[in-house]
Structure formats: C-alpha cells, structure tokens
Short mmCIF file of C-alpha atoms and ligand atoms in Angstrom, two decimals:
data_model
loop_
_atom_site.label_atom_id
_atom_site.label_comp_id
_atom_site.label_asym_id
_atom_site.label_seq_id
_atom_site.Cartn_x
_atom_site.Cartn_y
_atom_site.Cartn_z
CA MET A 1 -5.41 -0.89 -23.20
CA ASN A 2 -6.72 -2.42 -19.99
CA GLU A 3 -8.86 -5.52 -20.53
CA ILE A 4 -12.06 -4.24 -18.88
CA ILE A 5 -11.85 -0.77 -20.44
CA GLY A 6 -11.08 -2.37 -23.81
CA LYS A 7 -14.09 -4.64 -23.61
CA PHE A 8 -16.41 -1.68 -23.12
CA ALA A 9 -14.56 0.52 -25.63
CA ARG A 10 -15.10 -2.04 -28.39
CA GLU A 11 -18.84 -1.63 -27.79
CA GLY A 12 -18.54 2.17 -27.85
CA ILE A 13 -19.08 2.44 -24.08
CA LEU A 14 -16.94 4.67 -21.89
CA ILE A 15 -16.40 3.74 -18.28
CA GLU A 16 -16.29 6.17 -15.38
CA ASP A 17 -13.37 5.82 -12.89
CA ASN A 18 -15.55 4.80 -9.96
CA ALA A 19 -17.39 2.21 -12.00
CA TYR A 20 -14.07 0.87 -13.26
CA PHE A 21 -12.61 0.53 -9.76
CA ARG A 22 -15.72 -1.28 -8.57
CA LEU A 23 -15.75 -3.63 -11.54
CA ARG A 24 -12.06 -4.41 -11.16
CA GLU A 25 -12.52 -5.56 -7.58
CA MET A 26 -15.32 -7.99 -8.39
CA ASP A 27 -14.69 -11.72 -8.38
CA ASP A 28 -15.34 -12.16 -12.10
CA PRO A 29 -15.12 -8.73 -13.80
CA ALA A 30 -15.14 -10.28 -17.29
CA SER A 31 -18.53 -11.94 -17.03
CA VAL A 32 -20.08 -9.03 -15.11
CA SER A 33 -18.82 -6.76 -17.90
CA SER A 34 -20.41 -8.94 -20.57
CA GLU A 35 -23.75 -8.90 -18.74
CA LEU A 36 -23.55 -5.12 -18.34
CA ILE A 37 -22.81 -4.65 -22.04
CA VAL A 38 -25.85 -6.74 -23.00
CA LYS A 39 -27.97 -4.69 -20.61
CA ILE A 40 -26.74 -1.32 -21.85
CA LYS A 41 -27.22 -2.38 -25.49
CA SER A 42 -30.72 -3.66 -24.82
CA ASN A 43 -31.62 -0.19 -23.54
CA GLY A 44 -31.01 1.10 -27.06
CA GLY A 45 -28.15 3.44 -26.15
CA LYS A 46 -25.62 3.72 -28.97
CA PHE A 47 -22.96 5.61 -27.07
CA THR A 48 -23.02 5.41 -23.29
CA VAL A 49 -20.96 6.08 -20.23
CA LEU A 50 -21.04 3.35 -17.60
CA THR A 51 -21.43 5.15 -14.26
CA SER A 52 -21.24 3.94 -10.71
CA GLU A 53 -24.99 4.62 -10.37
CA MET A 54 -25.65 2.24 -13.26
CA LEU A 55 -23.73 -0.44 -11.37
CA ASP A 56 -25.91 0.21 -8.30
CA GLU A 57 -28.98 -0.19 -10.47
CA PHE A 58 -27.65 -3.36 -12.03
CA PHE A 59 -26.92 -5.00 -8.70
CA GLU A 60 -30.18 -3.92 -7.13
CA ILE A 61 -32.00 -5.94 -9.76
CA ASP A 62 -29.68 -8.93 -9.77
CA ASN A 63 -28.46 -8.95 -6.19
CA PRO A 64 -30.61 -6.87 -3.86
CA ALA A 65 -28.75 -8.23 -0.81
CA GLU A 66 -25.51 -6.53 -1.82
CA ILE A 67 -26.98 -3.05 -2.00
CA LYS A 68 -28.86 -3.54 1.24
CA ALA A 69 -25.72 -4.56 3.04
CA ARG A 70 -24.28 -1.10 2.45
CA GLY A 71 -27.20 0.56 4.23
CA PRO A 72 -28.54 4.11 3.96
CA LEU A 73 -26.27 7.14 4.29
CA MET A 74 -27.12 9.18 7.34
CA VAL A 75 -25.18 11.68 9.39
CA PRO A 76 -25.05 10.37 12.92
CA ALA A 77 -25.92 13.03 15.49
CA GLU A 78 -23.08 12.05 17.77
CA ARG A 79 -20.16 9.83 16.97
CA ASP A 80 -18.74 7.04 19.01
CA PHE A 81 -15.20 6.24 17.96
CA ASP A 82 -13.89 2.78 18.52
CA PHE A 83 -10.34 3.74 17.60
CA GLU A 84 -7.40 1.67 18.75
CA VAL A 85 -3.68 1.83 18.04
CA ILE A 86 -2.60 -1.80 17.62
CA SER A 87 1.01 -1.06 16.77
CA ASP A 88 2.91 2.23 16.82
CA THR A 89 6.69 2.23 17.02
CA SER A 90 7.17 5.91 17.99
CA ASN A 91 8.33 5.12 21.50
CA ARG A 92 9.77 1.69 20.84
CA SER A 93 12.91 2.61 18.94
CA TYR A 94 15.95 1.14 20.65
CA THR A 95 18.67 1.20 18.04
CA SER A 96 22.06 2.63 18.90
CA GLY A 97 23.41 2.00 15.42
CA GLU A 98 25.91 -0.68 16.47
CA ILE A 99 26.86 -3.68 14.34
CA GLY A 100 25.47 -6.00 17.02
CA ASP A 101 22.11 -4.34 16.51
CA MET A 102 22.21 -5.24 12.85
CA ILE A 103 22.74 -8.91 13.65
CA ALA A 104 19.89 -8.77 16.16
CA TYR A 105 17.74 -7.03 13.53
CA PHE A 106 18.31 -9.70 10.87
CA ASN A 107 17.77 -12.45 13.45
CA SER A 108 14.46 -10.91 14.42
CA ARG A 109 13.39 -10.62 10.79
CA TYR A 110 14.43 -14.21 10.08
CA SER A 111 12.73 -15.72 13.11
CA SER A 112 9.41 -13.84 12.64
CA LEU A 113 9.16 -14.77 8.98
CA LYS A 114 10.38 -18.32 9.54
CA ASN A 115 7.69 -18.64 12.17
CA LEU A 116 5.03 -17.69 9.62
CA LEU A 117 6.51 -20.04 7.01
CA SER A 118 6.70 -22.96 9.46
CA LYS A 119 2.94 -22.77 9.85
CA ARG A 120 2.52 -23.78 6.21
CA PRO A 121 1.70 -27.49 6.04
CA GLU A 122 4.14 -27.90 3.12
CA LEU A 123 7.05 -26.78 5.31
CA LYS A 124 6.22 -28.66 8.49
CA GLY A 125 9.16 -31.04 7.96
CA HIS A 126 11.76 -28.44 6.96
CA MET A 127 15.34 -29.13 8.01
CA PRO A 128 18.38 -27.04 8.95
CA ILE A 129 20.59 -26.28 5.93
CA ALA A 130 23.65 -27.75 7.71
CA ASP A 131 21.89 -31.12 7.97
CA LEU A 132 21.37 -31.52 4.21
CA ARG A 133 23.39 -34.58 3.22
CA GLY A 134 22.20 -35.49 -0.23
CA GLY A 135 20.48 -38.77 -0.83
CA GLU A 136 17.14 -37.45 0.44
CA ASP A 137 14.53 -37.53 -2.30
CA VAL A 138 12.97 -34.22 -1.45
CA VAL A 139 14.40 -31.60 0.88
CA SER A 140 12.48 -28.83 2.54
CA ILE A 141 14.30 -25.72 3.83
CA ILE A 142 13.59 -22.19 5.03
CA GLY A 143 16.13 -19.42 4.59
CA MET A 144 16.82 -15.75 4.07
CA VAL A 145 17.78 -14.73 0.54
CA ASN A 146 21.41 -13.55 0.59
CA ASP A 147 21.57 -13.04 -3.13
CA VAL A 148 19.52 -13.78 -6.22
CA ARG A 149 21.01 -13.75 -9.72
CA SER A 150 20.78 -15.28 -13.18
CA THR A 151 23.37 -17.65 -14.68
CA LYS A 152 24.83 -17.42 -18.21
CA ASN A 153 22.27 -19.99 -19.37
CA ASN A 154 19.48 -17.94 -17.81
CA HIS A 155 18.72 -20.20 -14.89
CA ARG A 156 18.27 -18.56 -11.50
CA ILE A 157 20.44 -19.01 -8.43
CA ILE A 158 19.09 -18.10 -5.00
CA GLU A 159 21.62 -18.08 -2.18
CA LEU A 160 19.75 -19.10 0.96
CA GLU A 161 20.99 -18.85 4.54
CA ASP A 162 19.53 -20.04 7.83
CA ASP A 163 21.08 -20.02 11.30
CA THR A 164 23.06 -23.19 10.51
CA GLY A 165 24.49 -22.62 7.05
CA GLU A 166 24.16 -21.54 3.43
CA ILE A 167 23.10 -23.28 0.21
CA SER A 168 22.63 -22.36 -3.45
CA VAL A 169 19.18 -23.06 -4.82
CA VAL A 170 18.84 -23.44 -8.60
CA VAL A 171 15.62 -22.69 -10.47
CA HIS A 172 15.71 -24.10 -14.01
CA ASN A 173 14.16 -21.94 -16.69
CA GLU A 174 12.42 -24.99 -18.26
CA ASN A 175 10.29 -25.02 -15.14
CA HIS A 176 8.37 -22.01 -16.49
CA LYS A 177 5.93 -21.44 -13.66
CA LEU A 178 8.52 -21.69 -10.92
CA PHE A 179 11.00 -19.61 -12.90
CA GLU A 180 8.39 -16.87 -13.25
CA LYS A 181 7.76 -17.01 -9.52
CA SER A 182 11.49 -16.78 -8.82
CA GLU A 183 11.67 -13.51 -10.79
CA LYS A 184 9.86 -11.81 -7.94
CA ILE A 185 12.25 -13.06 -5.25
CA VAL A 186 14.26 -10.24 -3.70
CA ARG A 187 17.27 -10.04 -1.46
CA ASP A 188 16.67 -10.30 2.32
CA GLU A 189 13.22 -11.85 2.14
CA VAL A 190 12.63 -15.22 3.79
CA VAL A 191 11.31 -18.13 1.69
CA GLY A 192 10.72 -21.84 1.89
CA VAL A 193 12.02 -24.24 -0.79
CA HIS A 194 11.26 -27.83 -1.80
CA GLY A 195 13.82 -29.49 -4.04
CA THR A 196 16.40 -32.20 -4.55
CA LYS A 197 19.98 -31.97 -3.34
CA LYS A 198 22.46 -32.32 -6.22
CA GLY A 199 26.06 -31.79 -5.15
CA ARG A 200 26.45 -28.28 -3.78
CA PHE A 201 23.01 -27.28 -5.02
CA VAL A 202 19.37 -27.75 -4.27
CA VAL A 203 17.35 -27.90 -7.47
CA ALA A 204 14.05 -26.26 -6.58
CA SER A 205 10.70 -27.84 -7.33
CA GLU A 206 8.62 -25.34 -5.35
CA ILE A 207 9.10 -21.99 -3.60
CA PHE A 208 6.92 -20.74 -0.75
CA HIS A 209 6.26 -17.27 0.65
CA PRO A 210 4.86 -16.79 4.16
CA GLY A 211 1.69 -15.80 2.26
CA VAL A 212 -1.73 -14.51 3.25
CA PRO A 213 -4.96 -16.42 3.71
CA ARG A 214 -8.13 -15.01 2.17
CA ILE A 215 -9.58 -12.90 4.95
CA GLN A 216 -13.16 -12.34 5.99
CA GLU A 217 -14.17 -8.83 4.98
CA LYS A 218 -15.23 -6.54 7.79
CA GLU A 219 -18.63 -4.90 7.56
CA MET A 220 -18.47 -1.12 7.81
CA ASP A 221 -21.30 1.25 8.69
CA PHE A 222 -19.15 4.29 7.93
CA SER A 223 -16.74 5.61 5.31
CA VAL A 224 -13.00 6.29 5.39
CA ALA A 225 -11.15 8.82 3.19
CA PHE A 226 -7.49 8.28 2.30
CA ILE A 227 -4.93 10.89 1.29
CA SER A 228 -1.14 11.19 1.20
CA ASP A 229 1.67 13.21 -0.36
CA VAL A 230 0.15 16.64 0.19
CA HIS A 231 3.59 18.32 -0.01
CA ILE A 232 2.56 21.58 1.63
CA GLY A 233 5.29 24.21 1.14
CA SER A 234 6.15 23.12 -2.41
CA GLN A 235 5.38 25.39 -5.36
CA THR A 236 3.71 22.38 -6.93
CA PHE A 237 1.33 21.81 -3.96
CA LEU A 238 -2.19 22.09 -5.43
CA GLU A 239 -3.76 24.29 -2.77
CA ASP A 240 -7.01 24.91 -4.66
CA ALA A 241 -7.64 21.20 -5.11
CA PHE A 242 -6.85 20.55 -1.45
CA MET A 243 -9.22 23.33 -0.33
CA LYS A 244 -11.96 21.82 -2.48
CA PHE A 245 -11.31 18.46 -0.83
CA VAL A 246 -11.65 20.08 2.62
CA LYS A 247 -14.87 21.80 1.53
CA TRP A 248 -16.19 18.46 0.29
CA ILE A 249 -15.38 16.59 3.49
CA ASN A 250 -17.08 19.40 5.43
CA GLY A 251 -20.22 18.90 3.32
CA ASP A 252 -19.93 22.23 1.46
CA PHE A 253 -18.97 21.01 -1.99
CA GLY A 254 -20.10 18.52 -4.60
CA SER A 255 -23.25 16.82 -5.83
CA GLU A 256 -25.97 15.59 -3.50
CA GLU A 257 -24.49 12.10 -3.66
CA GLN A 258 -20.97 13.35 -2.95
CA ARG A 259 -22.20 15.38 0.00
CA SER A 260 -23.95 12.45 1.59
CA LEU A 261 -20.77 10.44 1.07
CA ALA A 262 -18.84 13.18 2.91
CA ALA A 263 -21.31 13.01 5.77
CA ASP A 264 -20.59 9.32 6.10
CA VAL A 265 -16.82 9.85 6.47
CA LYS A 266 -15.72 9.08 10.01
CA TYR A 267 -11.96 8.70 9.57
CA LEU A 268 -9.38 10.44 7.38
CA VAL A 269 -6.08 8.56 7.04
CA VAL A 270 -3.00 10.50 5.90
CA ALA A 271 -0.12 8.28 4.75
CA GLY A 272 2.84 10.68 4.89
CA ASP A 273 4.59 13.49 3.01
CA ILE A 274 2.33 16.06 4.68
CA VAL A 275 4.86 18.81 3.92
CA ASP A 276 7.59 19.02 1.27
CA GLY A 277 10.33 19.44 3.90
CA ILE A 278 13.72 20.97 3.22
CA GLY A 279 16.97 19.50 1.91
CA ILE A 280 15.26 16.29 0.77
CA TYR A 281 16.94 16.27 -2.65
CA PRO A 282 19.55 18.53 -4.31
CA GLY A 283 18.11 21.77 -5.66
CA GLN A 284 14.82 21.42 -3.77
CA GLU A 285 14.99 25.07 -2.53
CA LYS A 286 14.20 26.29 -6.06
CA GLU A 287 10.88 24.44 -5.95
CA LEU A 288 9.87 25.55 -2.45
CA LEU A 289 7.28 28.19 -1.70
CA ILE A 290 7.87 27.97 2.07
CA ARG A 291 11.54 27.47 2.94
CA ASP A 292 11.15 26.88 6.67
CA ILE A 293 10.03 23.52 8.03
CA HIS A 294 8.15 25.05 11.00
CA GLU A 295 6.28 27.36 8.65
CA GLN A 296 5.40 24.44 6.38
CA TYR A 297 3.75 22.68 9.33
CA GLU A 298 2.08 25.99 10.35
CA GLU A 299 0.51 26.07 6.90
CA ALA A 300 -0.46 22.41 7.24
CA ALA A 301 -2.16 23.27 10.54
CA ARG A 302 -4.12 26.06 8.85
CA LEU A 303 -5.33 23.70 6.09
CA PHE A 304 -6.02 20.59 8.21
CA GLY A 305 -7.51 22.78 10.93
CA ASP A 306 -10.42 23.56 8.61
CA ILE A 307 -11.54 19.92 8.55
CA ARG A 308 -14.63 19.34 10.68
CA SER A 309 -13.70 18.21 14.17
CA ASP A 310 -15.94 15.13 14.25
CA ILE A 311 -13.62 13.33 11.84
CA LYS A 312 -10.71 11.45 13.37
CA ILE A 313 -7.54 12.14 11.39
CA VAL A 314 -4.79 9.51 11.57
CA MET A 315 -1.45 10.86 10.35
CA ILE A 316 1.91 9.15 9.76
CA PRO A 317 5.13 10.70 8.36
CA GLY A 318 6.73 10.11 4.95
CA ASN A 319 10.27 10.65 3.71
CA HIS A 320 9.62 14.41 3.28
CA ASP A 321 8.44 14.91 6.87
CA SER A 322 10.63 15.93 9.79
CA SER A 323 10.87 12.54 11.56
CA ARG A 324 14.10 10.58 11.36
CA ILE A 325 14.47 9.20 7.87
CA ALA A 326 15.15 5.53 8.80
CA GLU A 327 12.11 3.28 9.00
CA PRO A 328 10.25 2.66 11.21
CA GLN A 329 9.84 6.45 11.36
CA PRO A 330 8.51 7.76 14.67
CA ALA A 331 5.50 10.12 14.51
CA ILE A 332 6.08 13.68 13.23
CA PRO A 333 7.89 15.38 16.16
CA GLU A 334 5.77 17.89 18.04
CA GLU A 335 8.62 20.42 18.19
CA TYR A 336 8.36 20.97 14.42
CA ALA A 337 4.58 20.96 14.25
CA LYS A 338 3.22 22.72 17.35
CA SER A 339 0.09 24.14 15.71
CA LEU A 340 -0.69 20.87 14.00
CA TYR A 341 -0.47 19.16 17.41
CA SER A 342 -2.98 21.64 18.81
CA ILE A 343 -5.66 20.22 16.48
CA ARG A 344 -7.47 17.86 18.85
CA ASN A 345 -8.77 15.34 16.32
CA ILE A 346 -5.40 14.38 14.80
CA GLU A 347 -3.65 11.19 15.96
CA PHE A 348 0.08 11.28 15.21
CA LEU A 349 1.53 7.80 14.65
CA SER A 350 4.66 6.13 13.30
CA ASN A 351 5.38 4.94 9.76
CA PRO A 352 4.27 2.13 9.58
CA SER A 353 1.37 1.84 12.03
CA LEU A 354 -1.46 -0.60 12.52
CA VAL A 355 -4.75 0.79 13.82
CA SER A 356 -8.28 -0.42 14.28
CA LEU A 357 -10.95 1.90 12.88
CA ASP A 358 -14.10 0.61 14.55
CA GLY A 359 -12.79 -2.93 14.13
CA VAL A 360 -11.37 -2.43 10.62
CA ARG A 361 -7.66 -3.30 10.88
CA THR A 362 -5.79 -0.70 8.85
CA LEU A 363 -2.08 -0.92 8.13
CA ILE A 364 -0.65 2.45 7.11
CA TYR A 365 2.76 2.66 5.41
CA HIS A 366 4.18 5.57 3.41
CA GLY A 367 5.65 3.35 0.69
CA ARG A 368 9.32 4.27 0.34
CA SER A 369 10.21 0.62 -0.32
CA PHE A 370 8.14 0.72 -3.53
CA ASP A 371 11.08 2.47 -5.23
CA ASP A 372 13.30 -0.54 -4.46
CA MET A 373 10.63 -3.06 -5.47
CA ALA A 374 9.96 -1.24 -8.76
CA MET A 375 13.70 -1.10 -9.51
CA SER A 376 14.49 -4.74 -8.55
CA VAL A 377 11.55 -6.72 -9.85
CA ASN A 378 10.60 -7.08 -13.50
CA GLY A 379 6.95 -6.26 -14.03
CA LEU A 380 6.58 -4.06 -10.95
CA SER A 381 6.29 -0.30 -11.43
CA HIS A 382 5.31 2.91 -9.65
CA GLU A 383 2.08 2.93 -11.69
CA ARG A 384 0.87 -0.36 -10.24
CA SER A 385 1.65 -0.07 -6.56
CA ASP A 386 -1.33 -2.39 -5.96
CA LEU A 387 0.77 -5.19 -7.45
CA ILE A 388 3.70 -4.21 -5.22
CA MET A 389 1.41 -4.27 -2.17
CA GLU A 390 0.20 -7.73 -3.20
CA GLU A 391 3.81 -8.91 -3.34
CA LEU A 392 4.65 -7.35 0.05
CA LEU A 393 1.64 -9.02 1.65
CA GLU A 394 2.77 -12.42 0.33
CA LYS A 395 6.29 -11.75 1.61
CA ARG A 396 4.76 -10.46 4.86
CA HIS A 397 7.23 -7.55 4.93
CA LEU A 398 6.76 -3.88 4.07
CA ALA A 399 10.38 -3.26 3.02
CA PRO A 400 12.11 -6.57 2.26
CA ILE A 401 15.18 -5.21 0.46
CA TYR A 402 17.83 -3.94 2.89
CA GLY A 403 20.44 -1.35 2.00
CA GLU A 404 19.08 0.23 -1.18
CA ARG A 405 17.01 3.42 -1.30
CA THR A 406 14.94 2.64 1.79
CA PRO A 407 16.90 3.35 4.97
CA LEU A 408 15.96 0.80 7.62
CA ALA A 409 16.93 1.23 11.26
CA SER A 410 18.55 -1.80 12.86
CA GLU A 411 15.95 -2.21 15.57
CA ILE A 412 16.16 -5.15 17.93
CA GLU A 413 12.80 -6.16 16.54
CA ASP A 414 11.84 -5.88 12.86
CA HIS A 415 8.76 -3.64 12.96
CA LEU A 416 8.20 -3.88 9.21
CA VAL A 417 7.18 -7.52 9.34
CA ILE A 418 3.46 -7.83 8.61
CA ASP A 419 2.48 -9.93 11.66
CA GLU A 420 -1.23 -9.52 11.30
CA VAL A 421 -3.03 -9.43 7.96
CA PRO A 422 -4.96 -6.14 7.82
CA HIS A 423 -8.39 -5.46 6.28
CA ILE A 424 -6.91 -2.36 4.63
CA LEU A 425 -3.36 -1.60 3.51
CA HIS A 426 -3.05 2.13 2.81
CA THR A 427 0.08 3.56 1.18
CA GLY A 428 1.28 6.63 -0.73
CA HIS A 429 4.71 7.82 -1.95
CA VAL A 430 4.39 6.91 -5.63
CA HIS A 431 1.92 9.80 -6.23
CA ILE A 432 -0.24 7.54 -8.39
CA ASN A 433 -3.60 6.15 -7.27
CA ALA A 434 -4.08 2.42 -7.20
CA TYR A 435 -6.74 0.13 -5.82
CA LYS A 436 -7.25 -3.58 -5.74
CA LYS A 437 -8.99 -6.02 -3.49
CA TYR A 438 -6.61 -8.92 -2.91
CA LYS A 439 -7.73 -11.96 -0.91
CA GLY A 440 -10.28 -9.74 0.80
CA VAL A 441 -7.75 -6.99 1.69
CA HIS A 442 -8.30 -3.48 0.32
CA LEU A 443 -4.99 -2.34 -1.16
CA ILE A 444 -5.14 1.44 -1.52
CA ASN A 445 -2.67 4.01 -2.79
CA SER A 446 -3.97 7.51 -2.32
CA GLY A 447 -2.05 9.50 -4.96
CA THR A 448 -1.08 13.10 -4.25
CA PHE A 449 -1.96 16.79 -4.08
CA GLN A 450 1.30 17.76 -5.81
CA SER A 451 1.63 18.30 -9.55
CA GLN A 452 4.59 16.81 -11.41
CA THR A 453 7.99 17.98 -10.10
CA GLU A 454 11.23 18.35 -12.07
CA PHE A 455 12.54 15.20 -10.36
CA GLN A 456 9.49 13.20 -11.40
CA LYS A 457 9.86 14.45 -14.98
CA ILE A 458 13.29 12.79 -15.13
CA TYR A 459 11.84 9.48 -13.89
CA ASN A 460 8.78 9.90 -16.12
CA ILE A 461 6.42 9.66 -13.14
CA VAL A 462 3.01 11.07 -14.08
CA PRO A 463 1.09 11.78 -10.85
CA THR A 464 -2.66 11.42 -10.33
CA CYS A 465 -3.42 14.71 -8.57
CA GLY A 466 -6.34 15.56 -6.29
CA GLN A 467 -8.01 12.14 -6.62
CA VAL A 468 -9.16 10.87 -3.26
CA PRO A 469 -10.14 7.23 -2.65
CA VAL A 470 -13.00 6.83 -0.21
CA LEU A 471 -13.98 3.43 1.15
CA ASN A 472 -17.74 3.78 1.34
CA ARG A 473 -18.96 0.99 3.58
CA GLY A 474 -16.70 -1.47 1.82
CA VAL A 475 -17.10 -0.08 -1.71
CA MET A 476 -14.26 1.97 -3.23
CA LYS A 477 -15.14 5.37 -4.70
CA LEU A 478 -12.72 7.82 -6.24
CA LEU A 479 -13.46 11.54 -5.89
CA GLU A 480 -11.76 14.17 -8.03
CA PHE A 481 -10.75 17.64 -6.91
CA SER A 482 -8.94 19.90 -9.34
O1 D5M B 501 8.33 10.70 -4.14
C1 D5M B 501 7.70 11.16 -5.28
C2 D5M B 501 7.86 10.21 -6.45
O2 D5M B 501 9.22 10.10 -6.82
C3 D5M B 501 7.39 8.82 -6.20
O3 D5M B 501 6.72 8.37 -7.37
C4 D5M B 501 8.62 8.01 -6.00
C5 D5M B 501 9.65 8.76 -6.79
N1 D5M B 501 10.95 8.68 -6.12
C6 D5M B 501 11.34 9.36 -5.04
N2 D5M B 501 12.58 9.07 -4.70
C7 D5M B 501 13.02 8.17 -5.61
C8 D5M B 501 14.25 7.48 -5.84
N3 D5M B 501 15.29 7.65 -5.04
N4 D5M B 501 14.32 6.64 -6.88
C9 D5M B 501 13.27 6.47 -7.69
N5 D5M B 501 12.10 7.09 -7.56
C10 D5M B 501 11.98 7.92 -6.53
P1 D5M B 501 8.53 11.71 -2.92
O4 D5M B 501 8.79 10.88 -1.72
O5 D5M B 501 7.30 12.52 -2.79
O6 D5M B 501 9.69 12.57 -3.29
FE1 FE B 502 5.50 12.20 -1.78
ZN1 ZN B 503 7.38 9.98 -0.41
#
C-alpha cells in the first residue's frame, strides 16, 4: 500500500482522492500527515474520511497565506485570453525520409542536449572522446548512448559516442548509487560522465543528465482542465461520462463547490486520441461503433461543440488521430475534421506543442514514448507515468529511445528536445491518471474516457476512466464523472 494512504489507514482514516493528490505534492507529506492525524483524532472521530475541504481548513488555521493566495472563485464577466503558441511544429516539418536526414536529425539531437549538458559546472572541462589518452586522473566526457547493457558479472557497460569517437563506459555494481542511476539510462539519450580511463574503458564515477533546475511556480488566477484519450467512435468510449463532464464544465452539473470550480476554468487542454481512428491495430473494426474517420470527427464536433464558447480548447493529436503517425505529429488535418474546425474556440496544434496559458508555460505531449520507457527501464510502468515524466524532464527529451514503438520523423531539427522547462507537462496515452509536482513542475496525466479494451486486457492495463484533473489556481483537484 502507498505510504501516505497506509499511514492514514493504520489510524482507521480513509483519504479522498483530491486530498491524497494534494498531500502527495506537498514538500513533506509525512509530517503533514502526522499533524493531520493528531488533529482528526483530537476531534474525537473514530472513523473519518480525510477530504480536500478538511485540508483547506487545516491550512487556513496553520498557514492563512496559502489559502489567500488562491483567491476567491468568481466568474469573470468577460475574459481576456493571453494565449500564445511558443512552439508548434505543424508547418515546420521538412523531412524527406532520406538517410542524410537521419544523420542531421541525430546531430541536432546531440548538439542541443550537449549544449544543455555543457552548462553544468561539473562538465565545463569536458573533452572530445578522441582526445582521451589515459594518464589523466579524472576525465569528463559528453556523448550519446549507442548501447547500454549488463555484463556477465552484472556490471553495466554504456557505449558513448560524440562527434570525434566512441568509448565504453563501465559502471561497477559495487558503486550502488551510480549503478542504480545507470539502470535508468536508455539508448540515444545524451549524458555526461566523470571517470578514470583504464585501457579501452572509462570507469565511471559520476553520470550527469542535462537535468532541470527547480523552477519558480507561476501564480494562476484561473483554472485549467486536462483531458485526453477520449476515443470517440469506439464501442468502449464512455459517452455518458463525457456528457457529464461537458455539463460540469458548462456549470450545469455537480455540487456547489464543483460548479464554482467549473466557472473558474479558462482553458481545456486535450492531449490526443480524440477519436479511436481506424486500422490502428489488427481487429480494431470489431470494437468500433463508428467505422468512418470523418464520421468519428463529426461526432467529436457534436460533443466538443457543446462546451461553452468562453473556454479556450487546446487540442493536439495522439497515435489514434488522423495526423501522420511519426512524431512530431502535425495538428489534426482539417480535411478529416471539418466540423471540429468550425468550432471557433478550438486551437489545433502539433504533438508535442508548447503554449503559454496566461503566462503558464504548458508542454503538451500525447505520451507514445511512455510505452518504450516502461518496457526498457526497470521500475517504470504505465501506472506511474509521473515517474516517466520526471525521467524525461531530467533527460530533456520527450522520446529518447529511437526505433522502438515510437516512430520519430528524421527532422532536420529534433523537436522533441525539451528546450525550455515548462510550468506544466501534460500527457495522456497510458489511460491512467497520474500527478506529481516535481521541482515546481506540474506533471499531469489525464487518464481516459474509454473503458478497458481487449488489447489493454492482454497487457493488464487498468484504465482510470472519466477522472479529470483540474489545476485550480495551482492546486490539483481530481473530478470524477461516471
Ligand atoms: O493506448 C492505450 C494503452 O495501451 C496505453 O496504456 C498504452 C498501451 N499501448 C498501446 N500501444 C502499445 C504497445 N505497442 N505496447 C505496449 N503498450 C501499448 P492507445 O494509444 O490508446 O491505444
Ligand atoms: Fe489512447
Ligand atoms: Zn495513445
């Protein structure tokens, strides 16, 4: 059982989802939990549920500034949008699919990530691999991972390459901390290494990722709702739940508190898999309710068209949508989705895209690469995409592994490099909600509106359906529609 939930359970206290998500993001959840338990017990309650409201109450007493910072919920009479597209690759796709492009692509990836790594003070004096002579006490290099494998004796070998040469880096398993770190290294990422040169090898003493600094959180005087993986057109699309969600966002559904939250929503971000598509996997026809891609988007237009027009909807494609499959995926093509395009408040962008929502930098990525990360790295799974997002932020790349399940276009420039650290990273694809605040960045996976498919049964993927994360002026809330 999860540590926080377990702590409360041992005291006979249940914990509501929203309260749990808020606790988990705090700096020191363990000690806050202990204080809360004492407080609940001192109120005489034998069996209690810890709700989000109780957390509000708790912090009002102990930290009135925090609650005040969130401000009152009011529906603004007229909305001013300060919406900006910082990076959209829809019209910047230059690949012709030639081998030369692939070399250019890897060069671009290497130089952008090397650039970020070179800024680390530890790697200031790094040297070209070809210049390593041996005899130096400590060497410092930056390279792309060509291969990573374990030896018979369970040490790890990382084959590193830069633009001058190649070298094998050894990580000894007696160096527990470093060995653990090396388990998360994947092919085609770019890392820095400190070590000593011994014959043909460099024995590593430290490994560096480009990394992320702790960022200053952005104040928000509005809320943002996040959804993904709607899968309209599939028999397993949960239309009733989706209609309830639309009613909620329009202010026609839910408790008083939920309705005022809806009124505060200014942006709705949709991170791909809007429709189920056709021919995505073998035998998909049997699970389709609508077997024509145009009609699927017609239906999407009908459903999204009901959302009140003073919300800006930002929409990117996923692997089920009708854009090209290779990432970066250009925006959903208008020719397939005419009616959807006639809805004035939808912005159609590429996957991935970086936007500014009234100053809040939001990086939106569908999440196809999570399949590769979950398969390649011990300890990463579809259930905890927040941990995958953490790893991708440190690697500063949305899809580091080339040539597995995630098709990547050989663009002249690598658009999946995370140049700028966002305030929010919003993803989908795994169909399982996740949330974590990491170094000040909100990592959000928005789950799905599709119940478990036959394919997901085989992989034992249990989706979280109709649960919508809403960032309420900086505080995460999870709403349920079923
Ligand atoms: O993905 C729905 C779910 O299925 C999501 O949890 C990822 C998983 N999935 C999809 N494709 C694969 C492959 N090729 N390997 C492993 N897991 C996968 P969706 O994009 O909605 O079909
Ligand atoms: Fe999906
Ligand atoms: Zn998907």
